Amino acid sequence: MNYQILYQDAFPVVKCDLAQGESIKAESDAMVAMSGTLDVNGSMGGNLISGIARRVLAGESFFFQNIVASRGPGYVLLGHPIPGGIIDVDLDGSYNLRVQKDGFLAATQGIQVDTAIQNLAQGIFSREGFFVVNARGRGTVFLSSYGAIHAINLDPGEEAIVDNGHLVAWPDYMNYRIEKASNGWISSIMSGECLVCRFRGPGTVLIQTRNPASFTQWIKKMTGSNN
């Protein structure tokens, strides 16, 4: 399958060219436009339990869109509802990709999407919760973000500290720990960061340049809303 990520500078979409018989799995409501030779169907991408797990535990949609070139070749445009970037990640089957909620956009054939559980500290203190989206298999995963996506490439033993509201995705062989942003709790709270994630290489951590929770708080402040 050939694809292009269009309009990367602002409000990108993915254009996927499908040969007859090819298909792509996308997040619910991701389809923007498509050829008349393509069909879109809703599916759970697995059994009922996996659908419930994605919705209740990881905060993702219950259904996927399965877009198939059933009557001949054609194209589909895929987008996401928030202003931000889109990036493609190729998986070779040697590792799984952990994705924060709302970060998964679409995946080619050969990629399975389910949920993975984090450890106790990560589940309690990270903004991702106990469960995150897990992409596995061989193929391409398309991720979306709020703001642009930036890759932090870490060499063996190298560390990076990431505000937990800016995480997008990371390989499952890279673990991270939650810690205070500063030496003391008072200093951490006063800094506005409080808790951060410390990753150790080797590996690549994908982050988003804007924080959805911070934007929500800004909107509430500007509108005087407490809801």
XYZ file of C-alpha atoms in Angstrom:
227
model
C 0.000 0.000 0.000
C 1.303 3.432 -0.947
C 0.545 6.413 1.265
C 1.390 10.083 1.791
C 1.009 12.326 4.822
C -0.286 15.572 3.332
C -0.284 19.118 4.764
C 2.218 18.344 7.524
C 2.613 22.007 8.382
C -1.021 22.319 9.487
C -3.973 19.948 9.878
C -2.450 16.889 8.147
C -4.297 13.958 6.602
C -3.057 10.567 5.392
C -3.817 9.616 1.787
C -3.668 5.856 1.342
C -3.795 4.287 -2.135
C -5.278 0.801 -1.928
C -5.030 -1.896 -4.567
C -8.130 -4.015 -5.068
C -8.546 -6.312 -2.074
C -6.337 -4.239 0.231
C -7.701 -2.753 3.439
C -6.726 -0.430 6.255
C -7.958 -0.237 9.839
C -8.683 3.223 11.245
C -10.043 4.815 14.372
C -13.795 5.389 14.357
C -14.763 8.487 12.318
C -11.247 8.866 10.830
C -12.386 8.645 7.198
C -12.497 12.092 5.554
C -13.141 11.044 1.936
C -12.614 7.988 -0.243
C -13.032 6.604 -3.750
C -16.340 5.115 -4.779
C -14.643 1.738 -5.193
C -13.979 1.513 -1.447
C -16.298 0.354 1.339
C -16.137 1.275 5.017
C -17.459 -1.042 7.716
C -17.440 -0.899 11.490
C -15.680 -3.686 13.384
C -14.320 -4.365 16.844
C -10.957 -5.446 15.430
C -11.183 -8.584 17.548
C -13.666 -10.053 19.983
C -16.157 -8.317 22.252
C -13.755 -8.343 25.206
C -11.005 -6.561 23.271
C -13.489 -3.911 22.124
C -14.688 -3.312 25.676
C -11.088 -3.166 26.916
C -10.149 -0.492 24.387
C -13.208 1.617 25.249
C -13.418 1.226 29.021
C -9.801 0.636 29.996
C -7.768 2.574 27.428
C -10.302 5.298 26.570
C -10.333 4.488 22.839
C -13.332 3.950 20.569
C -15.236 0.685 20.842
C -15.240 0.236 17.042
C -12.688 0.546 14.264
C -13.340 1.526 10.676
C -12.288 -1.199 8.256
C -11.856 0.381 4.823
C -11.600 -2.100 1.934
C -10.936 -1.645 -1.770
C -13.628 -4.171 -2.600
C -14.614 -3.034 -6.098
C -11.276 -1.880 -7.479
C -8.289 0.301 -6.521
C -8.878 3.656 -4.877
C -7.787 6.091 -2.192
C -8.917 7.091 1.282
C -8.115 10.244 3.233
C -7.812 9.794 7.007
C -7.732 12.571 9.598
C -8.205 13.165 13.313
C -10.407 15.652 15.191
C -7.818 17.770 16.982
C -5.210 20.193 15.566
C -1.950 18.308 15.538
C 0.506 16.113 13.713
C 0.427 12.681 12.121
C 3.414 10.344 11.959
C 3.983 6.880 10.485
C 5.807 4.154 12.428
C 6.913 0.925 10.730
C 6.805 -2.194 12.910
C 8.794 -5.294 11.966
C 7.221 -7.605 14.555
C 10.208 -7.567 16.921
C 8.549 -5.241 19.431
C 5.182 -3.737 20.336
C 4.340 -0.046 20.309
C 2.683 1.505 23.358
C 0.392 4.402 22.455
C -1.301 6.913 24.731
C -5.073 7.229 24.555
C -6.295 9.154 21.493
C -2.893 8.611 19.822
C -3.858 5.769 17.478
C -5.193 6.840 14.064
C -4.852 3.891 11.672
C -2.833 0.793 10.789
C -2.156 -1.312 7.735
C -2.915 -4.998 7.367
C -0.780 -7.129 9.642
C -1.100 -4.824 12.667
C -3.221 -5.874 15.654
C -4.422 -3.274 18.157
C -5.324 -4.155 21.736
C -4.516 -2.931 25.251
C -1.544 -3.331 27.576
C -1.405 -2.847 31.326
C 1.147 -0.569 33.003
C 2.691 -1.184 36.384
C 1.177 0.169 39.598
C 3.165 3.416 39.797
C 2.700 4.208 36.114
C -1.012 3.502 36.268
C -1.647 5.655 39.344
C 0.581 8.617 38.605
C 0.804 8.883 34.823
C -1.971 10.585 32.879
C -2.278 7.503 30.680
C -3.879 5.373 33.407
C -3.331 1.667 33.999
C -4.062 0.706 30.399
C -2.597 2.008 27.145
C -3.113 1.042 23.508
C -0.802 -1.701 22.243
C 0.025 -2.059 18.528
C 1.819 -5.216 17.386
C 2.658 -7.129 14.231
C 4.263 -6.205 10.925
C 3.126 -3.112 9.063
C 2.659 0.629 9.493
C 0.949 2.419 12.356
C -0.264 6.012 11.958
C -0.258 8.088 15.135
C -1.901 11.446 15.784
C -1.129 14.105 18.358
C -2.105 17.453 19.794
C 0.547 19.760 18.338
C 3.492 18.452 16.340
C 5.165 15.094 16.995
C 8.810 15.146 18.022
C 11.045 12.064 18.236
C 13.547 11.770 21.099
C 16.194 9.225 20.060
C 18.112 7.834 23.030
C 21.399 5.945 22.899
C 22.044 3.064 25.313
C 22.106 4.423 28.855
C 21.011 7.913 27.778
C 18.032 9.333 29.650
C 15.301 11.842 28.870
C 12.672 13.337 31.144
C 9.228 13.913 29.609
C 6.195 15.648 31.058
C 3.626 12.854 31.180
C 0.999 14.974 29.417
C 3.198 15.087 26.305
C 3.705 11.361 25.712
C 2.473 9.897 22.423
C 4.156 6.501 21.948
C 7.169 4.411 22.917
C 8.417 0.839 22.224
C 7.496 -1.780 24.805
C 11.152 -2.632 25.474
C 11.642 0.891 26.841
C 10.291 1.173 30.331
C 9.977 4.405 32.252
C 9.555 5.451 35.818
C 7.483 8.230 37.352
C 9.303 10.716 39.561
C 9.082 14.218 40.962
C 10.121 17.006 38.606
C 12.307 18.577 41.332
C 14.056 17.329 44.442
C 11.153 18.117 46.748
C 7.368 17.918 46.426
C 6.826 21.619 47.117
C 9.375 22.630 44.487
C 7.869 20.148 42.003
C 4.363 21.525 42.500
C 5.548 25.143 42.301
C 7.382 24.407 39.034
C 4.077 23.416 37.412
C 5.471 20.036 36.348
C 4.973 17.953 39.511
C 5.406 14.435 38.022
C 7.490 13.482 34.990
C 8.509 10.304 33.141
C 12.162 9.268 33.000
C 13.009 7.094 29.965
C 16.320 5.297 29.477
C 17.701 4.314 26.059
C 18.178 2.713 23.713
C 14.981 3.592 21.921
C 12.815 6.366 20.534
C 10.136 8.193 22.504
C 7.518 10.128 20.527
C 6.131 13.217 22.223
C 3.569 15.881 21.323
C 4.490 19.550 21.530
C 1.215 20.551 23.195
C -0.544 19.238 26.309
C -4.288 18.548 25.893
C -4.980 18.804 29.635
C -3.237 22.168 29.882
C -5.229 23.448 26.906
C -8.457 22.307 28.556
C -7.552 24.207 31.716
C -6.742 27.306 29.653
C -10.133 27.137 27.927
C -11.882 26.849 31.293
C -9.934 29.832 32.593
C -10.782 31.962 29.551
C -14.481 31.038 29.604
C -14.888 31.033 33.370
C -16.232 27.484 33.223
C -15.793 25.010 36.084
C -17.015 22.014 34.075
